[in-house]
Coordinates of C-alpha atoms in Angstrom, one line a residue:
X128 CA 29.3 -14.6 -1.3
X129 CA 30.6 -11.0 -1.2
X130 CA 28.9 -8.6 1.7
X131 CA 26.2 -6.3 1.0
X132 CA 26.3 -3.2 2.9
X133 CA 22.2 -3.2 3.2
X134 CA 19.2 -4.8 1.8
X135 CA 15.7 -3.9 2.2
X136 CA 13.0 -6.2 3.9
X137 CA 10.0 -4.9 2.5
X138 CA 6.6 -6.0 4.8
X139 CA 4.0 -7.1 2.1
X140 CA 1.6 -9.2 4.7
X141 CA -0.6 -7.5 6.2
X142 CA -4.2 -8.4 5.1
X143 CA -5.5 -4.9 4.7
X144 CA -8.8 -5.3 6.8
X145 CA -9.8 -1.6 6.4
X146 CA -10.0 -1.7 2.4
X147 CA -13.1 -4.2 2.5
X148 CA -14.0 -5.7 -0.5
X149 CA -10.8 -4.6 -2.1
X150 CA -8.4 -7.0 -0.2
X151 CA -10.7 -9.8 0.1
X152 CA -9.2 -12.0 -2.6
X153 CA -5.5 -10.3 -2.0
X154 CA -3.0 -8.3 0.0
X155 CA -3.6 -4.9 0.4
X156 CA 0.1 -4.5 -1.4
X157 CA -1.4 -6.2 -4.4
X158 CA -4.5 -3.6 -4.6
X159 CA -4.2 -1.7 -8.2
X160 CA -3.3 2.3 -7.9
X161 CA -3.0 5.1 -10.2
X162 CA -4.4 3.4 -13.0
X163 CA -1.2 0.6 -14.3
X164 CA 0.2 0.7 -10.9
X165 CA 0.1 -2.0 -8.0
X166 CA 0.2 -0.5 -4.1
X167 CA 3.6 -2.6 -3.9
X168 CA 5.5 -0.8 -7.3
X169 CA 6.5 2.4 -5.1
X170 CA 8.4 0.8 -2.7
X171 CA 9.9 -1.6 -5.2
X172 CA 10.6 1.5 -7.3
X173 CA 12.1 3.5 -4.0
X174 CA 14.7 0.7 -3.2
X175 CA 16.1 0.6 -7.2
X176 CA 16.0 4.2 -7.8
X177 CA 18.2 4.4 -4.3
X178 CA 20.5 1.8 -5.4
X179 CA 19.3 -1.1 -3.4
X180 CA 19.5 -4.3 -5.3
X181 CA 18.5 -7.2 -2.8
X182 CA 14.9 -6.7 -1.2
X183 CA 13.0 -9.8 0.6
X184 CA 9.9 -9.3 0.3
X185 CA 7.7 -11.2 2.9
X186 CA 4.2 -12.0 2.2
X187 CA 1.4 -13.8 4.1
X188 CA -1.7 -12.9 3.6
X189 CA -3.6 -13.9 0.2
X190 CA 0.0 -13.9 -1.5
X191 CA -1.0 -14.9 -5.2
X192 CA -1.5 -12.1 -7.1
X193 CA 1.1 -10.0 -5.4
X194 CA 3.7 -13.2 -6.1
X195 CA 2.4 -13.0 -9.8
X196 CA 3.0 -9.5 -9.9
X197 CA 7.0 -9.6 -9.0
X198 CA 7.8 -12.3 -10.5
X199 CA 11.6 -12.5 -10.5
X200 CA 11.4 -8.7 -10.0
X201 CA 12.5 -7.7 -13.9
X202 CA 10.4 -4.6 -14.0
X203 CA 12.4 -3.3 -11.3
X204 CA 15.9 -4.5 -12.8
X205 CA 15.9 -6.8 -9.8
X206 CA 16.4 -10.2 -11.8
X207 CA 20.0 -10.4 -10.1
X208 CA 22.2 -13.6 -10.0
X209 CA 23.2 -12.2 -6.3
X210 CA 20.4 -10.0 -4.1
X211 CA 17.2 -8.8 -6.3
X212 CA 14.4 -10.0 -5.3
X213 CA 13.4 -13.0 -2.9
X214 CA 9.7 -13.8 -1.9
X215 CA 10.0 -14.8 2.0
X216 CA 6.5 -16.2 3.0
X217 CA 6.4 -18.3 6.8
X218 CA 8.4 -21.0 6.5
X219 CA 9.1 -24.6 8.1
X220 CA 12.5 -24.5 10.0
X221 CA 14.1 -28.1 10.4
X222 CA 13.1 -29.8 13.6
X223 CA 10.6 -26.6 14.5
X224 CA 6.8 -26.0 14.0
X225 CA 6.3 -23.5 11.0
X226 CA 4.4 -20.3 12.2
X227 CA 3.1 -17.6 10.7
X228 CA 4.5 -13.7 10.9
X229 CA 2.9 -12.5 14.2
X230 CA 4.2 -9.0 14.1
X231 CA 6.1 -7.0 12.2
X232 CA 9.8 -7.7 13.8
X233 CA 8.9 -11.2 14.2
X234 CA 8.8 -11.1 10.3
X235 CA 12.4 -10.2 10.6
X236 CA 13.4 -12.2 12.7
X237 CA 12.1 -15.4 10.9
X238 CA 14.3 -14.6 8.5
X239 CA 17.8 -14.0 9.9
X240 CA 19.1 -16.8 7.9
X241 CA 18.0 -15.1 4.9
X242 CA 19.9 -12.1 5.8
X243 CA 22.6 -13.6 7.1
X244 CA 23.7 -15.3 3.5
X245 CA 24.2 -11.2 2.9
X246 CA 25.7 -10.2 6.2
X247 CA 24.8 -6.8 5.5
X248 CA 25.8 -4.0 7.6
X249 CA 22.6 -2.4 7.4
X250 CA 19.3 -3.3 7.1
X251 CA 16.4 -1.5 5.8
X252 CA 12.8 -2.0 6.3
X253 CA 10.2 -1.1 4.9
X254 CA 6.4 -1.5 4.4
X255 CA 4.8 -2.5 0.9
X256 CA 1.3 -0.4 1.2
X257 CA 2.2 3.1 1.2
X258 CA 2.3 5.6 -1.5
X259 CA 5.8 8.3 -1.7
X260 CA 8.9 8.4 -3.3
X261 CA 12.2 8.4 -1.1
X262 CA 15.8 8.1 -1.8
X263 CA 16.9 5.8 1.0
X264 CA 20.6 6.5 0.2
X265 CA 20.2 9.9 1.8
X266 CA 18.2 8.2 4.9
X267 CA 21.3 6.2 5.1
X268 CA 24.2 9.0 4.9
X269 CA 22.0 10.4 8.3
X270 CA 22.4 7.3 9.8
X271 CA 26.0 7.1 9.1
X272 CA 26.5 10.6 9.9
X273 CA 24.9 10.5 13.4
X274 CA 26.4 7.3 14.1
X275 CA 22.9 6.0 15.0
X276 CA 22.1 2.2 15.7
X277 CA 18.8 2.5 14.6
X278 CA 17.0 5.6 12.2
X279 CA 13.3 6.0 12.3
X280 CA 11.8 8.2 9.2
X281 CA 8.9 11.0 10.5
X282 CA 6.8 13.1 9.2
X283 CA 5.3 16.2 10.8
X284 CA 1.7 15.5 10.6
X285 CA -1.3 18.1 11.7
X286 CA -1.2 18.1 15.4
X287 CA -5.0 16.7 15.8
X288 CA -4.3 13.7 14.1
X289 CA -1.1 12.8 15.9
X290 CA -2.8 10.8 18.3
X291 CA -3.4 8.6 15.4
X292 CA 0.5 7.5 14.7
X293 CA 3.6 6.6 16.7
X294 CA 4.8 9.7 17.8
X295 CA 8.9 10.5 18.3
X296 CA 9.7 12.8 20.9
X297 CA 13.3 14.0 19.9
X298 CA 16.2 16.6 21.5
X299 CA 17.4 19.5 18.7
X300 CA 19.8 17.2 17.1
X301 CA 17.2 14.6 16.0
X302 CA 18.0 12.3 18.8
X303 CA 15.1 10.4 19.7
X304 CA 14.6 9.8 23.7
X305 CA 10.9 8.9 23.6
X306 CA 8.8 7.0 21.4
X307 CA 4.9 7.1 22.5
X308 CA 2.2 4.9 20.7
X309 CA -1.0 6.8 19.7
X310 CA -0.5 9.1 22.6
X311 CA -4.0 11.1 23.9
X312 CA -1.8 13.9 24.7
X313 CA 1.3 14.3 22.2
X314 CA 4.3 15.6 23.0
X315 CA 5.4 16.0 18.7
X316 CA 3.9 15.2 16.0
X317 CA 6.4 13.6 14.6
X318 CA 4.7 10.3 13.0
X319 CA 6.8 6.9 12.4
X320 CA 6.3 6.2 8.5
X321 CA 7.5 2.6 8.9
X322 CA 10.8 2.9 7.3
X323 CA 13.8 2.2 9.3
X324 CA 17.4 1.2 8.9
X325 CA 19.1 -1.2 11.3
X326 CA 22.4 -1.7 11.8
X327 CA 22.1 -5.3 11.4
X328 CA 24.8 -6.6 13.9
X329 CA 22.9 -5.3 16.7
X330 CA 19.4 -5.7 15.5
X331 CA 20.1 -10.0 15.0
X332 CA 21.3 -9.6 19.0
X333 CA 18.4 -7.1 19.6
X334 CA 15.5 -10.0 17.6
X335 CA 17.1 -13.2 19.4
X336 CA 16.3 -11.4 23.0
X337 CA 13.1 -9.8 22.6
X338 CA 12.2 -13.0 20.8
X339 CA 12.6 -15.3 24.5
X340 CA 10.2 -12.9 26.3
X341 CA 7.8 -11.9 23.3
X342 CA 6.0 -14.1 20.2
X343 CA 4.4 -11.5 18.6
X344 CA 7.5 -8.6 18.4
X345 CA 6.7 -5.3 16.6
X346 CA 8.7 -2.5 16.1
X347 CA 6.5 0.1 17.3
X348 CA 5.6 -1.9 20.9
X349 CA 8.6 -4.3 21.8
X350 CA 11.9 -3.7 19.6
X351 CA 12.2 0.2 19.6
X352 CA 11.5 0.7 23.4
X353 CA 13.9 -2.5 24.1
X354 CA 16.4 -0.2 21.9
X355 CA 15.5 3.0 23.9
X356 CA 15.9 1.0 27.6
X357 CA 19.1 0.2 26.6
X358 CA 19.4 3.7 25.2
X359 CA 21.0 3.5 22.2
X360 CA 21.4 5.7 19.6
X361 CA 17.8 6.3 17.7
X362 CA 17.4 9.0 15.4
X363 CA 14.6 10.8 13.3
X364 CA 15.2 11.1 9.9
X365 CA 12.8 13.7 8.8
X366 CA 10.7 13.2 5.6
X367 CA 9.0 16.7 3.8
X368 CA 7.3 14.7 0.4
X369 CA 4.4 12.9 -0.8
X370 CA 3.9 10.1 1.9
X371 CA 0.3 8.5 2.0
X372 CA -0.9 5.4 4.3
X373 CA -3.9 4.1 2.0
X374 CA -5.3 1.9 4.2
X375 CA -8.8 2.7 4.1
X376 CA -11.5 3.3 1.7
X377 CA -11.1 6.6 2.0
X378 CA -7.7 8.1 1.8
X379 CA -7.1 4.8 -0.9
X380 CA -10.0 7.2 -2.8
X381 CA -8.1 10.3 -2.1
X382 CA -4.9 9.1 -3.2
X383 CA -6.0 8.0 -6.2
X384 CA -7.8 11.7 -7.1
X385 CA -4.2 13.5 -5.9
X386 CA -2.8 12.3 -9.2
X387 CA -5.1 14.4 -11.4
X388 CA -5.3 17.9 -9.7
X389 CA -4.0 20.5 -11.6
X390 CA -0.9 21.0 -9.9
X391 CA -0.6 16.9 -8.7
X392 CA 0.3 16.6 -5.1
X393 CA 1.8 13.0 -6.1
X394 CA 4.0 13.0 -9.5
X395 CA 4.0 9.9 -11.4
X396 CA 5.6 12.0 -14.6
X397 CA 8.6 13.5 -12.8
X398 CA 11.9 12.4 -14.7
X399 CA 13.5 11.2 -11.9
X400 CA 12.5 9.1 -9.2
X401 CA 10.1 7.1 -12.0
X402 CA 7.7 4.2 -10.3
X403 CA 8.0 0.9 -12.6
X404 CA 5.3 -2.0 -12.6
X405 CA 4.9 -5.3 -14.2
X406 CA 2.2 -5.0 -16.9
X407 CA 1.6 -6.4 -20.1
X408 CA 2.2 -4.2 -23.2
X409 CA -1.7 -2.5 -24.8
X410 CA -2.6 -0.8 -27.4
X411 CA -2.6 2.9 -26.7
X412 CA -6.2 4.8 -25.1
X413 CA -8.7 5.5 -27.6
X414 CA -11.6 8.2 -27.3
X415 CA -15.0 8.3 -29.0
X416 CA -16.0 11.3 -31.2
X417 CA -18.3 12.3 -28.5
X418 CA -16.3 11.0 -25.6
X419 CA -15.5 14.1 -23.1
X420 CA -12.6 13.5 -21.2
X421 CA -11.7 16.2 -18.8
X422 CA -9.3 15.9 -15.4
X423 CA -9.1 12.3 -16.0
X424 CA -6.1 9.8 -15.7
X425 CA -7.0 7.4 -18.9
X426 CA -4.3 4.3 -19.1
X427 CA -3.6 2.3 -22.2
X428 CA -5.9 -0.3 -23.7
X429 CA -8.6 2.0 -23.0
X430 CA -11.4 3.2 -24.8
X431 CA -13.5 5.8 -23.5
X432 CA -16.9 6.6 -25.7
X433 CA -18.3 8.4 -22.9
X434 CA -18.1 11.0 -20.4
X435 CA -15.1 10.4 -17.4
X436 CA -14.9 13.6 -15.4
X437 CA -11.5 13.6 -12.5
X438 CA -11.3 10.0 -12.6
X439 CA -8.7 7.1 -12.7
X440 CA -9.1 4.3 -15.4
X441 CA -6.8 1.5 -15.0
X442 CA -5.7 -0.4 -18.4
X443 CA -7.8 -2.0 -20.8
X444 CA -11.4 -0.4 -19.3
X445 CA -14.2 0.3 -21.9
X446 CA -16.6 2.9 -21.4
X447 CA -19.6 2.6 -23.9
X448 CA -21.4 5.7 -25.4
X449 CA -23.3 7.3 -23.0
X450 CA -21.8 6.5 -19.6
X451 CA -20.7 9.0 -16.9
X452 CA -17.8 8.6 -15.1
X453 CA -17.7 11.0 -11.7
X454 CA -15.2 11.2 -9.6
X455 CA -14.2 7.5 -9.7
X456 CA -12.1 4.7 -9.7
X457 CA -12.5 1.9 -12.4
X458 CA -9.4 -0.9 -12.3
X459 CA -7.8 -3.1 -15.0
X460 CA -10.3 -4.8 -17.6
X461 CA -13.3 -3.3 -16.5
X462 CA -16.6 -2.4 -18.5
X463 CA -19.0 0.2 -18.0
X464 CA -22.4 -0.2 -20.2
X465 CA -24.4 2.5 -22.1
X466 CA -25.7 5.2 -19.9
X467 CA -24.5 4.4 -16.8
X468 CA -23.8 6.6 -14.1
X469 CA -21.0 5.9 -11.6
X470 CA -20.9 8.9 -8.8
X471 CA -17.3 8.5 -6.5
X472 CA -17.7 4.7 -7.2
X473 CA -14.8 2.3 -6.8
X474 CA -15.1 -0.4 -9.1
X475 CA -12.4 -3.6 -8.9
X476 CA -10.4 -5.5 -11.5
X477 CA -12.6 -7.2 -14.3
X478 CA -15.9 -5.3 -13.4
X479 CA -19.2 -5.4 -15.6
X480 CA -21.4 -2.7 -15.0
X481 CA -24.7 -2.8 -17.4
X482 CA -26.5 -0.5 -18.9
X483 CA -28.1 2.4 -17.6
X484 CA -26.7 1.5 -14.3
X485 CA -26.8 4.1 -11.5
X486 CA -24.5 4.0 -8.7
X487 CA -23.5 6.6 -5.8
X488 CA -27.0 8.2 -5.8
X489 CA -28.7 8.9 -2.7
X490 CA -28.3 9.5 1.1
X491 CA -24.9 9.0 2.9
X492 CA -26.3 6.4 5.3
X493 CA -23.4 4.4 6.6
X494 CA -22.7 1.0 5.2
X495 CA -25.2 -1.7 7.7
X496 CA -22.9 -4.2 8.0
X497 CA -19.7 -2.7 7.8
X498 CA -19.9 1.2 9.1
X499 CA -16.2 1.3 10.1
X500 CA -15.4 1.3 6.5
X501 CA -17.7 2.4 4.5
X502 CA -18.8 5.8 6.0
X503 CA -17.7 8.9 3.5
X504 CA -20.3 8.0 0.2
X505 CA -18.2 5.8 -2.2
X506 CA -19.6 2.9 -3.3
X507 CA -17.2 -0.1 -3.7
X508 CA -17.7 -2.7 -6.3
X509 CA -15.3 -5.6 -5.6
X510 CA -13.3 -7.7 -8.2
X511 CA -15.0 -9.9 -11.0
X512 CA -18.4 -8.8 -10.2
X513 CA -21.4 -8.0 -12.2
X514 CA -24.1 -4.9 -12.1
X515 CA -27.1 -6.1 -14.4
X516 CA -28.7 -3.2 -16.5
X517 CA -30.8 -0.8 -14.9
X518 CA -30.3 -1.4 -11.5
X519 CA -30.1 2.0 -8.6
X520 CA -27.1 1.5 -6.2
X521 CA -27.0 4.0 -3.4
X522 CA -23.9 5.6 -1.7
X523 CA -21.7 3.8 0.6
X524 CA -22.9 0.2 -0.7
X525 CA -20.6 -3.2 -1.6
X526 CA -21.2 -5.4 -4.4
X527 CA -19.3 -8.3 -4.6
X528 CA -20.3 -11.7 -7.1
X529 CA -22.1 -12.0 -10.3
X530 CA -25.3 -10.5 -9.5
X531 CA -28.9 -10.4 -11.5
X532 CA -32.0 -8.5 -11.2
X533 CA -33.8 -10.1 -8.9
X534 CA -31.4 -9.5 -6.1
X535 CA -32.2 -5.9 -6.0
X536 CA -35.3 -5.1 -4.7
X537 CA -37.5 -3.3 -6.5
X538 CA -34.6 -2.6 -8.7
X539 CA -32.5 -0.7 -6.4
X540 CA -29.7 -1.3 -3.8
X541 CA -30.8 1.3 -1.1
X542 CA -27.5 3.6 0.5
X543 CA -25.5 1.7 3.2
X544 CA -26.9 -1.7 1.4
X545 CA -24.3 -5.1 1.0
X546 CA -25.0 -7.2 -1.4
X547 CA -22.2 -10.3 -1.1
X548 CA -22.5 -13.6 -3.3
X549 CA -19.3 -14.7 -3.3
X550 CA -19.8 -16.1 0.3
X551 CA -17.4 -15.5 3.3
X552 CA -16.6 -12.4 4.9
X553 CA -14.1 -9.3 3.9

């Protein structure tokens, strides 16, 4: 088989903890954005547009729906007799135990065969749950041109929430000499985005020796320092776009309301650079004769009879006569009866919400059970769940199952309230 100067290794495992409800039945990659968009399309899209044809894409946690949804990888022209794309979930190894990925190098390095039948020179990885839009070709011309073994992408983030990221501490050139973890007191604020490119010769010597000492390798704690000890050539390749990490409730929420401001911070329309998705083909949006549509992303298949004020509707969601859609998220297939009211509400894939339903109304009084993430007011309603008519939801509240009226107490779900019949936890 011919060489391939780099493929991309795109990290699509992780379980998402932080989104609730919305990653309980699948990876956080798999979580629908933008309307006809999945979490995982942007880097897909990224590694086409910059002319890399083989991506492995390594998946772990509740992998169904995100395997559905690439397929053979033809939405991303990636249904290639040699490269495109490969699904690489933990494996059996002849003669060994099978394990599961126990840290983000460790990922890799489970997989050296598969790399090896490329024998790339490079190797590029990336993770599958942010949002941005990067040519890695130019990433890769810095690499070259510093002569770097190893190049980190950054991004200057606000000095207060530096503390939050792994930080690069770099000379003039872009040289990197320290890399700190979440650091109280930080020296940059230059943030690791999780995109790096190896040369791959020295990373497969770098995996098999960090691999004797440590199970769990990560790049942030074991394989970068390792590089840095040995001091090697690390550089910062600095990033000035779009780059969002939606992995909580929250900035997932945020996010999605970028793409409707005025003057979007996050293009989905540009020319170049365009984000592709597998979907099925629907008919185009329809809106009522006394719909009122205003600062709204609508997607196909829809039809809007109400009122959806700067909100996302994913494909094929009804909204009946009546309703009022606020500042809100409604996914793929879902319903939304007469005169409802949905208030910065986050409602899953194949949702029914009944009639003169109000949710989002209320105190902010942190979710009970789950405060860590549900803290800032919206109201999530996970995937395949029902809202019977009339019912009063509160902010910061989780509905998950088919529910009826007599699980809401005197009618209402009070703020902070769960309300969970599909058993298990998030």
């Amino acid at each position: 088989m011919r060489k391939k100067e780099m493929i991309a290794m795109l990290l699509a495992g992780g379980q998402g903890s932080r989104l609730g409800v919305l990653t309980k039945n699948k990876a956080k990659p798999a979580v629908s954005f933008g309307g006809k968009y999945r979490i995982i399309d942007f880097p897909m899209s990224n590694c086409i547009n910059s002319g890399v044809d083989t991506v492995g894409v390594l998946t772990q946690y509740q992998p169904l729906q995100l395997n559905r949804h690439i397929g053979i990888g033809i939405p991303w022209d990636l249904d290639r007799r040699y490269g495109g794309v490969t699904v690489l979930p933990p494996h059996m190894k002849e003669g060994e135990q099978g394990f599961w990925y126990t840290g983000t190098a460790d990922a890799i390095y489970q997989n050296i065969n598969f790399i090896d039948t490329y024998s790339p020179t490079y190797v590029l990885v990336i993770s599958g749950d942010h949002i941005y839009k990067m040519d890695y070709g130019k990433m890769l011309d810095f690499h070259k041109k510093t002569k770097a073994n190893a190049t980190i992408a950054v991004l200057e983030v606000p000095w207060e929430e530096a503390n939050r990221f792994g930080i690069m501490n770099t000379d003039a050139t872009g040289k990197i000499h320290s890399f700190e973890e979440k650091p109280k007191e930080p020296k940059s604020n230059l943030a690791s985005m999780g995109i790096y490119i190896f040369n791959w010769d020295m990373m497969r010597d770098a995996l098999l020796e960090v691999h004797e000492d440590v199970a769990d390798m990560d790049f942030g704690k074991h394989l970068i320092p390792e590089y840095l000890s040995q001091g090697k050539n690390l550089y910062a390749y600095r990033f000035d776009g779009y780059w969002k990490d939606v992995g909580t409730v929250d900035s997932f929420w945020a996010a999605n309301m970028d793409l409707i401001k005025t003057v979007p911070e996050f293009d989905l329309y540009e020319d170049f650079a365009k984000i592709y998705t597998s979907s099925e083909h629907q008919p185009p949006q329809f809106s009522g004769a006394n719909s009122d549509i205003r600062a709204s992303l609508i997607s196909e298949g829809c039809e809007v009879y109400g009122t959806v004020h700067n909100s996302v509707l994913g494909t094929d969601v009804f909204v009946a006569e009546g309703a009022v859609i606020r500042d809100s998220i409604i996914m793929e297939g879902s319903r939304v009866g007469e005169n409802a009211l949905l208030d910065c509400v986050i409602v899953d894939e194949g949702c029914v919400i009944g009639n003169d339903v109000q949710m989002g109304i209320g105190d902010n009084t942190a979710n009970i059970e789950k405060p860590q993430i549900y803290t800032t007011g919206i109201t999530v309603v996970g995937e395949g769940s029902v809202v019977p008519d009339g019912v009063v939801v509160g902010k910061n509240c989780v509905i998950h199952g088919i529910t009826l009226a007599e699980h809401y107490e005197n009618g209402r779900l009070q703020s902070g309230g769960t309300l969970d019949l599909t058993g298990g936890g998030e």
